[in-house]
Amino acid sequence: MALRAAFRNRRGVSGLLSQLSSCSSHVRVCVSPVLVAQQRSNSTSPKLKVDFDQSSGVAVMHMQSPPVNSLSLDFLTEFCIGVEKLEMDKSCRGLIITSSQPKVFSAGLDIMEMYGKSPERCGEFWKGVQEMWLKLYNSNMVIIAAINGSSPAGGCLMSLTCDYRIMADNPRYSIGLNETQLGIVAPFWFKDTMVNTVGHRATEIALELGLLYSPSEALKVGLVDLLVPEDQVLTTATQTMTKWLAIPDHARQITKSMMRKPTIDRLTSNREADVQNFVSFITKDSIQKSLRMYLEMLKKRRG
């Protein structure tokens, strides 16, 4: 598809949308009441649905890629395009990210994108992961994660990029960067994002042990900001958004940039090297073996 090909280009989604902008002097991409991210001829089961309320300036992005909202390259492409469309609409001031899938926010990076794939494909995938992080962590919008299910690994990373995290108070759910349990090492910008949230020592323990926290544990360590009953996650996120949007945009945006710019600059100045490091690591025989063993374990568990 043309959209996917443009995303793979080094200019990424920004390049694609710049091309679209040059073709039209007035691109209005947020439609009320419902905007489906990335319109396609085959849109019967889109991976995302975005409800945008123009009166409040708040969009709700529902991840709906069964079974567990895995972050595949296709999903990341649609996600980044959807976020940038909202970013370009100046009437959209806030974004709530949540899941339409039962019991899961996002299960994280799609392992099938890393197992048995060519170095070129792995590189394309990792650029997509970088792009997702940059779009969210560097956004001018207020972004609230309405975590209504488990959120391991990449799902945890997605929530960490948000300004505020509200999680369902269900002890069966978990959240954390558990990459080491799979034999994978979280890259420096995963680590930096978590350090910025919970501090150095808590991050060191969590990353080395690949910890997955229960909601109450996550609240205690500072990984999430608020726990509410599961059926109140989205309504609470909407109410919380009102408080954030009461702050003048320019003051909040400048403060957010001041807090996050050093972390963002560290990745943007090392993006290509980070891609190469990921590709050389993930394609090692030992890492591929670890991934294969994990996939076999999942297959037995489902069986």
PDB file of C-alpha atoms in Angstrom:
ATOM      1  CA  MET A   1       0.000   0.000   0.000  1.00  0.00           C
ATOM      2  CA  ALA A   2       1.124   3.564  -0.718  1.00  0.00           C
ATOM      3  CA  LEU A   3       0.607   4.739   2.870  1.00  0.00           C
ATOM      4  CA  ARG A   4       2.718   1.915   4.236  1.00  0.00           C
ATOM      5  CA  ALA A   5       5.437   2.517   1.657  1.00  0.00           C
ATOM      6  CA  ALA A   6       5.553   6.196   2.589  1.00  0.00           C
ATOM      7  CA  PHE A   7       5.838   5.309   6.256  1.00  0.00           C
ATOM      8  CA  ARG A   8       8.827   3.083   5.546  1.00  0.00           C
ATOM      9  CA  ASN A   9      10.550   5.990   3.872  1.00  0.00           C
ATOM     10  CA  ARG A  10      12.990   7.703   6.236  1.00  0.00           C
ATOM     11  CA  ARG A  11      10.798  10.783   6.297  1.00  0.00           C
ATOM     12  CA  GLY A  12       8.103   8.601   7.845  1.00  0.00           C
ATOM     13  CA  VAL A  13       4.597   9.844   8.442  1.00  0.00           C
ATOM     14  CA  SER A  14       5.688  13.472   8.523  1.00  0.00           C
ATOM     15  CA  GLY A  15       6.893  13.172   4.940  1.00  0.00           C
ATOM     16  CA  LEU A  16       3.650  11.572   3.848  1.00  0.00           C
ATOM     17  CA  LEU A  17       1.498  14.227   5.441  1.00  0.00           C
ATOM     18  CA  SER A  18       3.688  16.984   4.022  1.00  0.00           C
ATOM     19  CA  GLN A  19       3.008  15.579   0.581  1.00  0.00           C
ATOM     20  CA  LEU A  20      -0.707  15.516   1.288  1.00  0.00           C
ATOM     21  CA  SER A  21      -0.587  19.092   2.550  1.00  0.00           C
ATOM     22  CA  SER A  22       1.147  20.285  -0.596  1.00  0.00           C
ATOM     23  CA  CYS A  23      -1.701  18.856  -2.656  1.00  0.00           C
ATOM     24  CA  SER A  24      -4.343  20.750  -0.724  1.00  0.00           C
ATOM     25  CA  SER A  25      -4.252  24.151   0.887  1.00  0.00           C
ATOM     26  CA  HIS A  26      -6.802  23.154   3.517  1.00  0.00           C
ATOM     27  CA  VAL A  27      -6.523  19.657   4.907  1.00  0.00           C
ATOM     28  CA  ARG A  28      -9.143  18.961   7.588  1.00  0.00           C
ATOM     29  CA  VAL A  29      -8.455  15.515   8.909  1.00  0.00           C
ATOM     30  CA  CYS A  30     -10.556  15.400  12.086  1.00  0.00           C
ATOM     31  CA  VAL A  31     -14.199  14.731  11.365  1.00  0.00           C
ATOM     32  CA  SER A  32     -17.025  14.870  13.894  1.00  0.00           C
ATOM     33  CA  PRO A  33     -18.301  12.709  15.405  1.00  0.00           C
ATOM     34  CA  VAL A  34     -16.249   9.746  14.227  1.00  0.00           C
ATOM     35  CA  LEU A  35     -12.897   9.590  12.502  1.00  0.00           C
ATOM     36  CA  VAL A  36     -11.509   6.233  11.496  1.00  0.00           C
ATOM     37  CA  ALA A  37      -7.710   6.419  11.375  1.00  0.00           C
ATOM     38  CA  GLN A  38      -6.343   5.552   7.951  1.00  0.00           C
ATOM     39  CA  GLN A  39      -9.280   5.164   5.591  1.00  0.00           C
ATOM     40  CA  ARG A  40      -8.880   2.165   3.339  1.00  0.00           C
ATOM     41  CA  SER A  41     -10.969   0.427   0.734  1.00  0.00           C
ATOM     42  CA  ASN A  42     -11.095  -2.562   3.082  1.00  0.00           C
ATOM     43  CA  SER A  43     -12.060  -0.771   6.290  1.00  0.00           C
ATOM     44  CA  THR A  44     -14.522  -3.264   7.753  1.00  0.00           C
ATOM     45  CA  SER A  45     -12.187  -4.021  10.678  1.00  0.00           C
ATOM     46  CA  PRO A  46      -9.811  -1.073  11.142  1.00  0.00           C
ATOM     47  CA  LYS A  47      -7.097  -1.389  13.744  1.00  0.00           C
ATOM     48  CA  LEU A  48      -8.061   1.960  15.225  1.00  0.00           C
ATOM     49  CA  LYS A  49     -11.200   3.981  15.767  1.00  0.00           C
ATOM     50  CA  VAL A  50     -10.971   7.601  16.821  1.00  0.00           C
ATOM     51  CA  ASP A  51     -13.940   9.478  18.247  1.00  0.00           C
ATOM     52  CA  PHE A  52     -13.270  13.210  18.090  1.00  0.00           C
ATOM     53  CA  ASP A  53     -15.514  15.630  19.977  1.00  0.00           C
ATOM     54  CA  GLN A  54     -14.867  19.023  18.401  1.00  0.00           C
ATOM     55  CA  SER A  55     -16.806  20.844  21.124  1.00  0.00           C
ATOM     56  CA  SER A  56     -14.404  19.650  23.819  1.00  0.00           C
ATOM     57  CA  GLY A  57     -11.328  19.321  21.609  1.00  0.00           C
ATOM     58  CA  VAL A  58     -10.736  15.780  22.895  1.00  0.00           C
ATOM     59  CA  ALA A  59     -10.246  12.642  20.808  1.00  0.00           C
ATOM     60  CA  VAL A  60     -10.523   9.078  22.096  1.00  0.00           C
ATOM     61  CA  MET A  61      -8.420   6.537  20.215  1.00  0.00           C
ATOM     62  CA  HIS A  62      -9.668   2.963  20.583  1.00  0.00           C
ATOM     63  CA  MET A  63      -7.107   0.300  19.730  1.00  0.00           C
ATOM     64  CA  GLN A  64      -9.042  -2.599  18.204  1.00  0.00           C
ATOM     65  CA  SER A  65      -6.565  -4.969  16.615  1.00  0.00           C
ATOM     66  CA  PRO A  66      -7.487  -8.458  17.837  1.00  0.00           C
ATOM     67  CA  PRO A  67      -6.616 -10.380  19.738  1.00  0.00           C
ATOM     68  CA  VAL A  68      -4.309  -8.252  21.922  1.00  0.00           C
ATOM     69  CA  ASN A  69      -3.445  -5.007  20.059  1.00  0.00           C
ATOM     70  CA  SER A  70       0.054  -6.248  19.222  1.00  0.00           C
ATOM     71  CA  LEU A  71       2.288  -3.532  17.807  1.00  0.00           C
ATOM     72  CA  SER A  72       2.925  -4.872  14.312  1.00  0.00           C
ATOM     73  CA  LEU A  73       4.337  -2.707  11.529  1.00  0.00           C
ATOM     74  CA  ASP A  74       0.861  -2.374  10.021  1.00  0.00           C
ATOM     75  CA  PHE A  75      -0.590  -1.319  13.376  1.00  0.00           C
ATOM     76  CA  LEU A  76       2.227   1.156  14.036  1.00  0.00           C
ATOM     77  CA  THR A  77       1.737   2.674  10.584  1.00  0.00           C
ATOM     78  CA  GLU A  78      -1.960   3.281  11.171  1.00  0.00           C
ATOM     79  CA  PHE A  79      -1.332   4.474  14.721  1.00  0.00           C
ATOM     80  CA  CYS A  80       1.289   7.061  13.756  1.00  0.00           C
ATOM     81  CA  ILE A  81      -0.793   8.402  10.891  1.00  0.00           C
ATOM     82  CA  GLY A  82      -3.811   8.655  13.194  1.00  0.00           C
ATOM     83  CA  VAL A  83      -1.883  10.535  15.886  1.00  0.00           C
ATOM     84  CA  GLU A  84      -0.314  12.941  13.406  1.00  0.00           C
ATOM     85  CA  LYS A  85      -3.681  13.725  11.829  1.00  0.00           C
ATOM     86  CA  LEU A  86      -4.964  14.747  15.249  1.00  0.00           C
ATOM     87  CA  GLU A  87      -1.771  16.701  15.966  1.00  0.00           C
ATOM     88  CA  MET A  88      -2.260  18.701  12.761  1.00  0.00           C
ATOM     89  CA  ASP A  89      -5.808  19.688  13.709  1.00  0.00           C
ATOM     90  CA  LYS A  90      -5.311  22.607  16.091  1.00  0.00           C
ATOM     91  CA  SER A  91      -8.822  22.162  17.465  1.00  0.00           C
ATOM     92  CA  CYS A  92      -7.732  18.802  18.910  1.00  0.00           C
ATOM     93  CA  ARG A  93      -6.107  19.589  22.263  1.00  0.00           C
ATOM     94  CA  GLY A  94      -6.319  16.250  24.040  1.00  0.00           C
ATOM     95  CA  LEU A  95      -6.077  12.549  23.221  1.00  0.00           C
ATOM     96  CA  ILE A  96      -7.188   9.568  25.318  1.00  0.00           C
ATOM     97  CA  ILE A  97      -5.757   6.199  24.283  1.00  0.00           C
ATOM     98  CA  THR A  98      -7.639   3.063  25.302  1.00  0.00           C
ATOM     99  CA  SER A  99      -8.429  -0.452  24.128  1.00  0.00           C
ATOM    100  CA  SER A 100     -11.509  -2.077  22.653  1.00  0.00           C
ATOM    101  CA  GLN A 101     -10.054  -5.542  23.268  1.00  0.00           C
ATOM    102  CA  PRO A 102     -11.111  -7.333  26.457  1.00  0.00           C
ATOM    103  CA  LYS A 103      -8.589  -7.635  29.300  1.00  0.00           C
ATOM    104  CA  VAL A 104      -5.691  -6.041  27.392  1.00  0.00           C
ATOM    105  CA  PHE A 105      -4.510  -2.510  26.663  1.00  0.00           C
ATOM    106  CA  SER A 106      -1.692  -3.646  24.374  1.00  0.00           C
ATOM    107  CA  ALA A 107       0.419  -6.801  24.590  1.00  0.00           C
ATOM    108  CA  GLY A 108       3.374  -4.867  23.192  1.00  0.00           C
ATOM    109  CA  LEU A 109       5.642  -5.440  20.215  1.00  0.00           C
ATOM    110  CA  ASP A 110       4.523  -8.141  17.809  1.00  0.00           C
ATOM    111  CA  ILE A 111       7.071 -10.931  18.259  1.00  0.00           C
ATOM    112  CA  MET A 112       6.350 -12.187  14.745  1.00  0.00           C
ATOM    113  CA  GLU A 113       7.859  -8.928  13.461  1.00  0.00           C
ATOM    114  CA  MET A 114      11.144  -9.921  15.108  1.00  0.00           C
ATOM    115  CA  TYR A 115      11.244 -13.689  14.577  1.00  0.00           C
ATOM    116  CA  GLY A 116      12.507 -15.167  11.318  1.00  0.00           C
ATOM    117  CA  LYS A 117      12.494 -11.846   9.501  1.00  0.00           C
ATOM    118  CA  SER A 118      15.166 -10.329   7.281  1.00  0.00           C
ATOM    119  CA  PRO A 119      17.408  -7.581   8.671  1.00  0.00           C
ATOM    120  CA  GLU A 120      15.692  -5.121   6.310  1.00  0.00           C
ATOM    121  CA  ARG A 121      12.257  -5.978   7.640  1.00  0.00           C
ATOM    122  CA  CYS A 122      13.456  -5.786  11.244  1.00  0.00           C
ATOM    123  CA  GLY A 123      14.867  -2.343  10.528  1.00  0.00           C
ATOM    124  CA  GLU A 124      11.582  -1.136   9.050  1.00  0.00           C
ATOM    125  CA  PHE A 125       9.733  -2.430  12.071  1.00  0.00           C
ATOM    126  CA  TRP A 126      12.060  -0.717  14.541  1.00  0.00           C
ATOM    127  CA  LYS A 127      11.722   2.612  12.732  1.00  0.00           C
ATOM    128  CA  GLY A 128       7.981   2.209  13.255  1.00  0.00           C
ATOM    129  CA  VAL A 129       8.464   1.671  16.996  1.00  0.00           C
ATOM    130  CA  GLN A 130      10.687   4.757  17.176  1.00  0.00           C
ATOM    131  CA  GLU A 131       8.112   6.791  15.260  1.00  0.00           C
ATOM    132  CA  MET A 132       5.303   5.788  17.622  1.00  0.00           C
ATOM    133  CA  TRP A 133       7.359   6.860  20.648  1.00  0.00           C
ATOM    134  CA  LEU A 134       8.352  10.168  19.084  1.00  0.00           C
ATOM    135  CA  LYS A 135       4.796  10.999  17.988  1.00  0.00           C
ATOM    136  CA  LEU A 136       3.461  10.457  21.505  1.00  0.00           C
ATOM    137  CA  TYR A 137       6.331  11.633  23.708  1.00  0.00           C
ATOM    138  CA  ASN A 138       6.815  14.830  21.665  1.00  0.00           C
ATOM    139  CA  SER A 139       3.130  15.652  21.203  1.00  0.00           C
ATOM    140  CA  ASN A 140       1.687  19.080  21.971  1.00  0.00           C
ATOM    141  CA  MET A 141      -1.596  17.417  22.900  1.00  0.00           C
ATOM    142  CA  VAL A 142      -2.439  16.297  26.411  1.00  0.00           C
ATOM    143  CA  ILE A 143      -2.347  12.493  26.163  1.00  0.00           C
ATOM    144  CA  ILE A 144      -3.940  10.283  28.794  1.00  0.00           C
ATOM    145  CA  ALA A 145      -3.614   6.499  28.818  1.00  0.00           C
ATOM    146  CA  ALA A 146      -6.868   4.823  29.855  1.00  0.00           C
ATOM    147  CA  ILE A 147      -5.338   1.432  30.647  1.00  0.00           C
ATOM    148  CA  ASN A 148      -8.257  -0.978  30.779  1.00  0.00           C
ATOM    149  CA  GLY A 149      -6.252  -4.203  30.661  1.00  0.00           C
ATOM    150  CA  SER A 150      -2.759  -5.664  30.858  1.00  0.00           C
ATOM    151  CA  SER A 151       0.015  -3.604  29.303  1.00  0.00           C
ATOM    152  CA  PRO A 152       3.378  -5.414  29.149  1.00  0.00           C
ATOM    153  CA  ALA A 153       6.528  -4.387  27.253  1.00  0.00           C
ATOM    154  CA  GLY A 154       5.678  -2.121  24.295  1.00  0.00           C
ATOM    155  CA  GLY A 155       2.210  -1.543  25.725  1.00  0.00           C
ATOM    156  CA  CYS A 156       3.846  -0.212  28.865  1.00  0.00           C
ATOM    157  CA  LEU A 157       6.139   1.969  26.751  1.00  0.00           C
ATOM    158  CA  MET A 158       3.124   3.442  24.961  1.00  0.00           C
ATOM    159  CA  SER A 159       1.484   4.328  28.272  1.00  0.00           C
ATOM    160  CA  LEU A 160       4.737   5.805  29.618  1.00  0.00           C
ATOM    161  CA  THR A 161       4.795   8.344  26.791  1.00  0.00           C
ATOM    162  CA  CYS A 162       1.486   9.780  27.982  1.00  0.00           C
ATOM    163  CA  ASP A 163       1.090  12.749  30.315  1.00  0.00           C
ATOM    164  CA  TYR A 164      -1.114  10.798  32.727  1.00  0.00           C
ATOM    165  CA  ARG A 165      -1.937   7.120  33.252  1.00  0.00           C
ATOM    166  CA  ILE A 166      -5.198   5.763  34.656  1.00  0.00           C
ATOM    167  CA  MET A 167      -5.404   1.989  35.126  1.00  0.00           C
ATOM    168  CA  ALA A 168      -8.206  -0.420  35.914  1.00  0.00           C
ATOM    169  CA  ASP A 169      -7.949  -1.657  39.491  1.00  0.00           C
ATOM    170  CA  ASN A 170      -8.028  -5.343  38.603  1.00  0.00           C
ATOM    171  CA  PRO A 171      -5.369  -7.565  40.246  1.00  0.00           C
ATOM    172  CA  ARG A 172      -5.372  -9.874  37.211  1.00  0.00           C
ATOM    173  CA  TYR A 173      -3.913  -7.112  35.047  1.00  0.00           C
ATOM    174  CA  SER A 174      -0.220  -6.234  34.884  1.00  0.00           C
ATOM    175  CA  ILE A 175       2.059  -3.577  33.438  1.00  0.00           C
ATOM    176  CA  GLY A 176       5.827  -3.255  33.013  1.00  0.00           C
ATOM    177  CA  LEU A 177       8.824  -3.501  30.704  1.00  0.00           C
ATOM    178  CA  ASN A 178       9.462  -7.242  30.900  1.00  0.00           C
ATOM    179  CA  GLU A 179      11.810  -7.595  27.914  1.00  0.00           C
ATOM    180  CA  THR A 180      14.568  -9.436  29.797  1.00  0.00           C
ATOM    181  CA  GLN A 181      12.190 -12.323  30.478  1.00  0.00           C
ATOM    182  CA  LEU A 182      12.176 -12.880  26.709  1.00  0.00           C
ATOM    183  CA  GLY A 183      15.940 -12.564  26.397  1.00  0.00           C
ATOM    184  CA  ILE A 184      15.613  -9.076  24.909  1.00  0.00           C
ATOM    185  CA  VAL A 185      17.226  -5.889  26.196  1.00  0.00           C
ATOM    186  CA  ALA A 186      15.137  -2.716  26.400  1.00  0.00           C
ATOM    187  CA  PRO A 187      16.950   0.034  24.425  1.00  0.00           C
ATOM    188  CA  PHE A 188      18.209   3.217  26.038  1.00  0.00           C
ATOM    189  CA  TRP A 189      15.151   5.284  25.186  1.00  0.00           C
ATOM    190  CA  PHE A 190      12.802   2.726  26.778  1.00  0.00           C
ATOM    191  CA  LYS A 191      15.028   2.974  29.857  1.00  0.00           C
ATOM    192  CA  ASP A 192      15.145   6.775  29.764  1.00  0.00           C
ATOM    193  CA  THR A 193      11.365   7.014  29.540  1.00  0.00           C
ATOM    194  CA  MET A 194      10.926   4.795  32.566  1.00  0.00           C
ATOM    195  CA  VAL A 195      13.638   6.595  34.556  1.00  0.00           C
ATOM    196  CA  ASN A 196      11.814   9.867  33.879  1.00  0.00           C
ATOM    197  CA  THR A 197       8.672   8.291  35.330  1.00  0.00           C
ATOM    198  CA  VAL A 198       9.722   6.180  38.339  1.00  0.00           C
ATOM    199  CA  GLY A 199      13.377   7.079  38.974  1.00  0.00           C
ATOM    200  CA  HIS A 200      16.708   5.369  38.383  1.00  0.00           C
ATOM    201  CA  ARG A 201      16.759   2.698  41.078  1.00  0.00           C
ATOM    202  CA  ALA A 202      13.192   1.493  40.511  1.00  0.00           C
ATOM    203  CA  THR A 203      13.911   1.321  36.778  1.00  0.00           C
ATOM    204  CA  GLU A 204      17.147  -0.597  37.309  1.00  0.00           C
ATOM    205  CA  ILE A 205      15.391  -3.277  39.338  1.00  0.00           C
ATOM    206  CA  ALA A 206      12.382  -3.413  37.020  1.00  0.00           C
ATOM    207  CA  LEU A 207      14.397  -3.739  33.810  1.00  0.00           C
ATOM    208  CA  GLU A 208      16.945  -6.249  35.095  1.00  0.00           C
ATOM    209  CA  LEU A 209      14.233  -8.541  36.473  1.00  0.00           C
ATOM    210  CA  GLY A 210      11.712  -7.848  33.710  1.00  0.00           C
ATOM    211  CA  LEU A 211       9.101  -7.048  36.341  1.00  0.00           C
ATOM    212  CA  LEU A 212       5.399  -6.961  35.623  1.00  0.00           C
ATOM    213  CA  TYR A 213       3.540  -4.973  38.276  1.00  0.00           C
ATOM    214  CA  SER A 214      -0.016  -5.464  39.465  1.00  0.00           C
ATOM    215  CA  PRO A 215      -2.071  -2.236  39.346  1.00  0.00           C
ATOM    216  CA  SER A 216      -1.548  -1.588  43.065  1.00  0.00           C
ATOM    217  CA  GLU A 217       2.204  -2.181  42.749  1.00  0.00           C
ATOM    218  CA  ALA A 218       2.348   0.039  39.660  1.00  0.00           C
ATOM    219  CA  LEU A 219       0.616   2.831  41.560  1.00  0.00           C
ATOM    220  CA  LYS A 220       3.013   2.478  44.486  1.00  0.00           C
ATOM    221  CA  VAL A 221       6.129   2.704  42.294  1.00  0.00           C
ATOM    222  CA  GLY A 222       4.680   5.557  40.205  1.00  0.00           C
ATOM    223  CA  LEU A 223       4.245   3.671  36.959  1.00  0.00           C
ATOM    224  CA  VAL A 224       0.577   4.713  36.885  1.00  0.00           C
ATOM    225  CA  ASP A 225      -1.028   7.771  38.447  1.00  0.00           C
ATOM    226  CA  LEU A 226      -4.510   6.587  39.381  1.00  0.00           C
ATOM    227  CA  LEU A 227      -6.475   3.356  39.860  1.00  0.00           C
ATOM    228  CA  VAL A 228     -10.234   3.224  39.323  1.00  0.00           C
ATOM    229  CA  PRO A 229     -12.832   0.461  38.880  1.00  0.00           C
ATOM    230  CA  GLU A 230     -12.615  -1.078  35.435  1.00  0.00           C
ATOM    231  CA  ASP A 231     -15.933   0.339  34.259  1.00  0.00           C
ATOM    232  CA  GLN A 232     -14.846   3.868  35.193  1.00  0.00           C
ATOM    233  CA  VAL A 233     -11.476   4.069  33.406  1.00  0.00           C
ATOM    234  CA  LEU A 234     -12.680   5.981  30.334  1.00  0.00           C
ATOM    235  CA  THR A 235     -15.070   8.301  32.172  1.00  0.00           C
ATOM    236  CA  THR A 236     -12.352   9.145  34.698  1.00  0.00           C
ATOM    237  CA  ALA A 237      -9.908   9.836  31.870  1.00  0.00           C
ATOM    238  CA  THR A 238     -12.429  12.218  30.313  1.00  0.00           C
ATOM    239  CA  GLN A 239     -12.928  14.033  33.625  1.00  0.00           C
ATOM    240  CA  THR A 240      -9.174  14.215  34.231  1.00  0.00           C
ATOM    241  CA  MET A 241      -8.631  15.639  30.752  1.00  0.00           C
ATOM    242  CA  THR A 242     -10.806  18.617  31.661  1.00  0.00           C
ATOM    243  CA  LYS A 243      -8.388  19.549  34.457  1.00  0.00           C
ATOM    244  CA  TRP A 244      -5.372  19.317  32.147  1.00  0.00           C
ATOM    245  CA  LEU A 245      -7.025  21.398  29.430  1.00  0.00           C
ATOM    246  CA  ALA A 246      -7.823  24.139  31.952  1.00  0.00           C
ATOM    247  CA  ILE A 247      -4.124  25.050  31.847  1.00  0.00           C
ATOM    248  CA  PRO A 248      -3.175  27.482  29.038  1.00  0.00           C
ATOM    249  CA  ASP A 249      -1.803  25.421  26.158  1.00  0.00           C
ATOM    250  CA  HIS A 250       1.356  27.452  25.574  1.00  0.00           C
ATOM    251  CA  ALA A 251       2.497  27.259  29.213  1.00  0.00           C
ATOM    252  CA  ARG A 252       1.806  23.530  29.468  1.00  0.00           C
ATOM    253  CA  GLN A 253       3.423  22.727  26.100  1.00  0.00           C
ATOM    254  CA  ILE A 254       6.601  24.684  26.840  1.00  0.00           C
ATOM    255  CA  THR A 255       6.891  23.016  30.253  1.00  0.00           C
ATOM    256  CA  LYS A 256       6.333  19.573  28.735  1.00  0.00           C
ATOM    257  CA  SER A 257       8.989  20.234  26.104  1.00  0.00           C
ATOM    258  CA  MET A 258      11.435  21.458  28.743  1.00  0.00           C
ATOM    259  CA  MET A 259      10.983  18.232  30.702  1.00  0.00           C
ATOM    260  CA  ARG A 260      11.170  15.850  27.754  1.00  0.00           C
ATOM    261  CA  LYS A 261      13.450  17.487  25.178  1.00  0.00           C
ATOM    262  CA  PRO A 262      16.751  15.982  26.420  1.00  0.00           C
ATOM    263  CA  THR A 263      15.291  12.469  26.190  1.00  0.00           C
ATOM    264  CA  ILE A 264      13.809  13.140  22.744  1.00  0.00           C
ATOM    265  CA  ASP A 265      17.038  14.689  21.446  1.00  0.00           C
ATOM    266  CA  ARG A 266      19.008  11.647  22.559  1.00  0.00           C
ATOM    267  CA  LEU A 267      16.978   9.367  20.297  1.00  0.00           C
ATOM    268  CA  THR A 268      16.621  11.745  17.353  1.00  0.00           C
ATOM    269  CA  SER A 269      20.384  12.211  17.207  1.00  0.00           C
ATOM    270  CA  ASN A 270      20.968   8.443  17.315  1.00  0.00           C
ATOM    271  CA  ARG A 271      18.020   6.997  15.388  1.00  0.00           C
ATOM    272  CA  GLU A 272      19.974   5.203  12.673  1.00  0.00           C
ATOM    273  CA  ALA A 273      22.499   3.785  15.119  1.00  0.00           C
ATOM    274  CA  ASP A 274      19.655   2.597  17.323  1.00  0.00           C
ATOM    275  CA  VAL A 275      18.065   0.818  14.348  1.00  0.00           C
ATOM    276  CA  GLN A 276      21.359  -0.871  13.490  1.00  0.00           C
ATOM    277  CA  ASN A 277      21.887  -1.939  17.097  1.00  0.00           C
ATOM    278  CA  PHE A 278      18.408  -3.440  17.224  1.00  0.00           C
ATOM    279  CA  VAL A 279      18.809  -5.297  13.942  1.00  0.00           C
ATOM    280  CA  SER A 280      22.214  -6.734  14.840  1.00  0.00           C
ATOM    281  CA  PHE A 281      20.904  -7.830  18.240  1.00  0.00           C
ATOM    282  CA  ILE A 282      17.538  -9.273  17.253  1.00  0.00           C
ATOM    283  CA  THR A 283      18.930 -11.283  14.330  1.00  0.00           C
ATOM    284  CA  LYS A 284      21.530 -13.096  16.482  1.00  0.00           C
ATOM    285  CA  ASP A 285      21.035 -16.855  16.560  1.00  0.00           C
ATOM    286  CA  SER A 286      20.819 -16.876  20.358  1.00  0.00           C
ATOM    287  CA  ILE A 287      18.082 -14.225  20.380  1.00  0.00           C
ATOM    288  CA  GLN A 288      16.138 -15.943  17.629  1.00  0.00           C
ATOM    289  CA  LYS A 289      16.341 -19.151  19.670  1.00  0.00           C
ATOM    290  CA  SER A 290      14.934 -17.357  22.725  1.00  0.00           C
ATOM    291  CA  LEU A 291      12.074 -15.970  20.661  1.00  0.00           C
ATOM    292  CA  ARG A 292      11.345 -19.396  19.187  1.00  0.00           C
ATOM    293  CA  MET A 293      11.212 -20.946  22.661  1.00  0.00           C
ATOM    294  CA  TYR A 294       8.841 -18.221  23.831  1.00  0.00           C
ATOM    295  CA  LEU A 295       6.564 -18.738  20.829  1.00  0.00           C
ATOM    296  CA  GLU A 296       6.524 -22.484  21.449  1.00  0.00           C
ATOM    297  CA  MET A 297       5.605 -21.861  25.068  1.00  0.00           C
ATOM    298  CA  LEU A 298       2.711 -19.646  23.981  1.00  0.00           C
ATOM    299  CA  LYS A 299       1.529 -22.298  21.545  1.00  0.00           C
ATOM    300  CA  LYS A 300       1.510 -24.959  24.292  1.00  0.00           C
ATOM    301  CA  ARG A 301      -0.311 -22.615  26.650  1.00  0.00           C
ATOM    302  CA  ARG A 302      -3.032 -21.951  24.075  1.00  0.00           C
ATOM    303  CA  GLY A 303      -3.243 -25.662  23.281  1.00  0.00           C
TER     304      GLY A 303
END
